[in-house]
PDB file of C-alpha atoms in Angstrom:
ATOM      1  CA  MET A   1     169.824  21.286  24.336  1.00 80.00           C
ATOM      2  CA  ASP A   2     170.178  23.259  27.526  1.00 80.00           C
ATOM      3  CA  LEU A   3     166.876  25.113  27.713  1.00 77.00           C
ATOM      4  CA  ALA A   4     168.325  27.819  29.941  1.00 85.00           C
ATOM      5  CA  THR A   5     171.244  28.694  27.653  1.00 91.00           C
ATOM      6  CA  GLY A   6     170.199  27.298  24.281  1.00 91.00           C
ATOM      7  CA  ARG A   7     173.535  25.468  24.073  1.00 93.00           C
ATOM      8  CA  GLU A   8     173.450  22.176  22.168  1.00 95.00           C
ATOM      9  CA  ALA A   9     175.650  19.135  22.792  1.00 93.00           C
ATOM     10  CA  VAL A  10     175.684  15.614  21.360  1.00 95.00           C
ATOM     11  CA  LEU A  11     175.406  13.135  24.237  1.00 94.00           C
ATOM     12  CA  ALA A  12     175.278   9.929  22.182  1.00 96.00           C
ATOM     13  CA  GLU A  13     175.075   9.058  18.523  1.00 96.00           C
ATOM     14  CA  ASP A  14     175.209   6.147  16.136  1.00 96.00           C
ATOM     15  CA  PRO A  15     175.998   6.628  12.446  1.00 96.00           C
ATOM     16  CA  ASP A  16     174.007   3.541  11.406  1.00 96.00           C
ATOM     17  CA  TYR A  17     170.959   3.328  13.660  1.00 97.00           C
ATOM     18  CA  ASP A  18     168.130   5.552  14.797  1.00 96.00           C
ATOM     19  CA  LEU A  19     167.577   6.666  18.350  1.00 97.00           C
ATOM     20  CA  ALA A  20     164.646   4.688  19.760  1.00 96.00           C
ATOM     21  CA  LYS A  21     164.394   5.706  23.431  1.00 95.00           C
ATOM     22  CA  VAL A  22     165.712   8.176  25.944  1.00 95.00           C
ATOM     23  CA  VAL A  23     165.635   7.211  29.617  1.00 95.00           C
ATOM     24  CA  ALA A  24     165.584  10.375  31.709  1.00 93.00           C
ATOM     25  CA  ASP A  25     165.640  11.088  35.416  1.00 92.00           C
ATOM     26  CA  PRO A  26     161.950  11.511  36.267  1.00 91.00           C
ATOM     27  CA  GLU A  27     162.636  14.489  38.520  1.00 88.00           C
ATOM     28  CA  THR A  28     165.348  16.439  36.692  1.00 88.00           C
ATOM     29  CA  LEU A  29     164.607  15.162  33.166  1.00 88.00           C
ATOM     30  CA  GLU A  30     168.363  14.765  32.604  1.00 92.00           C
ATOM     31  CA  PRO A  31     169.057  12.010  30.025  1.00 94.00           C
ATOM     32  CA  GLN A  32     170.576   8.963  31.707  1.00 97.00           C
ATOM     33  CA  SER A  33     170.525   6.329  28.955  1.00 97.00           C
ATOM     34  CA  VAL A  34     169.646   6.162  25.296  1.00 98.00           C
ATOM     35  CA  VAL A  35     168.675   3.225  23.119  1.00 98.00           C
ATOM     36  CA  PHE A  36     169.528   2.783  19.452  1.00 98.00           C
ATOM     37  CA  LEU A  37     167.418   0.453  17.336  1.00 94.00           C
ATOM     38  CA  ALA A  38     169.834  -2.002  15.723  1.00 92.00           C
ATOM     39  CA  ASP A  39     168.985  -5.704  15.187  1.00 90.00           C
ATOM     40  CA  ARG A  40     168.525  -5.659  18.939  1.00 91.00           C
ATOM     41  CA  GLU A  41     168.285  -2.624  21.135  1.00 94.00           C
ATOM     42  CA  ARG A  42     171.701  -1.143  21.905  1.00 96.00           C
ATOM     43  CA  TRP A  43     171.812   0.780  25.170  1.00 97.00           C
ATOM     44  CA  VAL A  44     174.278   3.610  25.790  1.00 98.00           C
ATOM     45  CA  HIS A  45     174.437   4.787  29.389  1.00 98.00           C
ATOM     46  CA  LEU A  46     175.232   8.389  30.213  1.00 98.00           C
ATOM     47  CA  ASP A  47     174.793   7.710  33.951  1.00 97.00           C
ATOM     48  CA  THR A  48     177.107   4.781  34.741  1.00 97.00           C
ATOM     49  CA  ALA A  49     175.487   3.849  38.072  1.00 96.00           C
ATOM     50  CA  LEU A  50     172.016   3.666  36.560  1.00 96.00           C
ATOM     51  CA  GLY A  51     173.487   1.931  33.514  1.00 97.00           C
ATOM     52  CA  ALA A  52     174.931  -0.860  35.640  1.00 97.00           C
ATOM     53  CA  GLU A  53     171.541  -1.357  37.286  1.00 97.00           C
ATOM     54  CA  ILE A  54     169.736  -1.435  33.929  1.00 97.00           C
ATOM     55  CA  ASP A  55     172.272  -3.877  32.445  1.00 97.00           C
ATOM     56  CA  ALA A  56     171.920  -6.216  35.445  1.00 97.00           C
ATOM     57  CA  LEU A  57     168.140  -6.058  35.099  1.00 97.00           C
ATOM     58  CA  ARG A  58     168.277  -6.710  31.336  1.00 96.00           C
ATOM     59  CA  ALA A  59     170.469  -9.786  31.953  1.00 97.00           C
ATOM     60  CA  ARG A  60     167.623 -11.300  33.984  1.00 97.00           C
ATOM     61  CA  LEU A  61     165.078 -10.920  31.166  1.00 97.00           C
ATOM     62  CA  ARG A  62     164.673 -12.545  27.734  1.00 94.00           C
ATOM     63  CA  GLY A  63     163.704  -9.740  25.393  1.00 95.00           C
ATOM     64  CA  GLU A  64     163.816  -6.048  24.742  1.00 96.00           C
ATOM     65  CA  VAL A  65     163.178  -4.056  27.909  1.00 96.00           C
ATOM     66  CA  GLY A  66     160.886  -1.112  28.532  1.00 95.00           C
ATOM     67  CA  ILE A  67     161.158   0.847  31.777  1.00 95.00           C
ATOM     68  CA  SER A  68     158.444   3.079  33.240  1.00 94.00           C
ATOM     69  CA  ARG A  69     159.578   5.111  36.232  1.00 92.00           C
ATOM     70  CA  SER A  70     157.765   7.143  38.857  1.00 83.00           C
ATOM     71  CA  VAL A  71     158.629  10.724  39.694  1.00 75.00           C
ATOM     72  CA  ARG A  72     157.473  10.184  43.275  1.00 82.00           C
ATOM     73  CA  SER A  73     160.299   8.003  44.531  1.00 88.00           C
ATOM     74  CA  ASP A  74     161.826   6.190  41.538  1.00 92.00           C
ATOM     75  CA  ARG A  75     162.217   3.134  43.780  1.00 94.00           C
ATOM     76  CA  ARG A  76     159.841   0.863  41.827  1.00 95.00           C
ATOM     77  CA  TRP A  77     159.782   0.504  38.070  1.00 96.00           C
ATOM     78  CA  LEU A  78     157.250  -1.112  35.777  1.00 97.00           C
ATOM     79  CA  ILE A  79     159.257  -3.337  33.443  1.00 98.00           C
ATOM     80  CA  THR A  80     158.073  -4.625  30.084  1.00 98.00           C
ATOM     81  CA  ASP A  81     159.980  -7.654  28.775  1.00 98.00           C
ATOM     82  CA  ILE A  82     159.270  -8.207  25.069  1.00 96.00           C
ATOM     83  CA  PRO A  83     160.818 -11.446  23.755  1.00 95.00           C
ATOM     84  CA  SER A  84     161.075 -11.992  19.999  1.00 92.00           C
ATOM     85  CA  ASP A  85     159.184 -15.285  20.210  1.00 95.00           C
ATOM     86  CA  GLY A  86     156.203 -14.560  22.422  1.00 95.00           C
ATOM     87  CA  PRO A  87     154.009 -12.088  24.238  1.00 97.00           C
ATOM     88  CA  ALA A  88     155.189  -9.260  26.454  1.00 98.00           C
ATOM     89  CA  HIS A  89     155.676  -9.924  30.152  1.00 98.00           C
ATOM     90  CA  TYR A  90     155.220  -7.274  32.817  1.00 98.00           C
ATOM     91  CA  HIS A  91     157.125  -7.032  36.089  1.00 98.00           C
ATOM     92  CA  VAL A  92     157.578  -4.669  38.995  1.00 97.00           C
ATOM     93  CA  TYR A  93     161.213  -4.084  39.822  1.00 97.00           C
ATOM     94  CA  ASP A  94     162.039  -2.978  43.371  1.00 97.00           C
ATOM     95  CA  ARG A  95     165.295  -1.040  43.238  1.00 96.00           C
ATOM     96  CA  ASP A  96     165.868  -1.347  46.995  1.00 96.00           C
ATOM     97  CA  THR A  97     165.684  -5.153  47.125  1.00 97.00           C
ATOM     98  CA  GLY A  98     166.455  -6.066  43.500  1.00 96.00           C
ATOM     99  CA  GLU A  99     163.269  -8.132  43.474  1.00 98.00           C
ATOM    100  CA  LEU A 100     161.573  -8.598  40.104  1.00 98.00           C
ATOM    101  CA  THR A 101     157.907  -9.570  40.493  1.00 98.00           C
ATOM    102  CA  PHE A 102     155.982 -10.990  37.533  1.00 98.00           C
ATOM    103  CA  LEU A 103     152.531  -9.453  37.155  1.00 97.00           C
TER     104      LEU A 103
END
């Protein structure tokens, strides 16, 4: 919903699965990706550039991915990697270098 105009628009939907997450720009709060909860998380990217970065990051990890972003610069993300067969792993992802550091 556009809060200024009250206009509503469907950005992404799935007839079979519930919406699990919305990834929004930390500064503008514009939705950039959404996640539907199927057998595995299914990501739908509204921002293709960010989507490509998230998909490349997800390919490097084993499980479902959580992303915490900072409004200050959005250059470093806290990443949670949750595999189905073990404990969660935490990483810092540097968007400038592509480096993924295990914590």
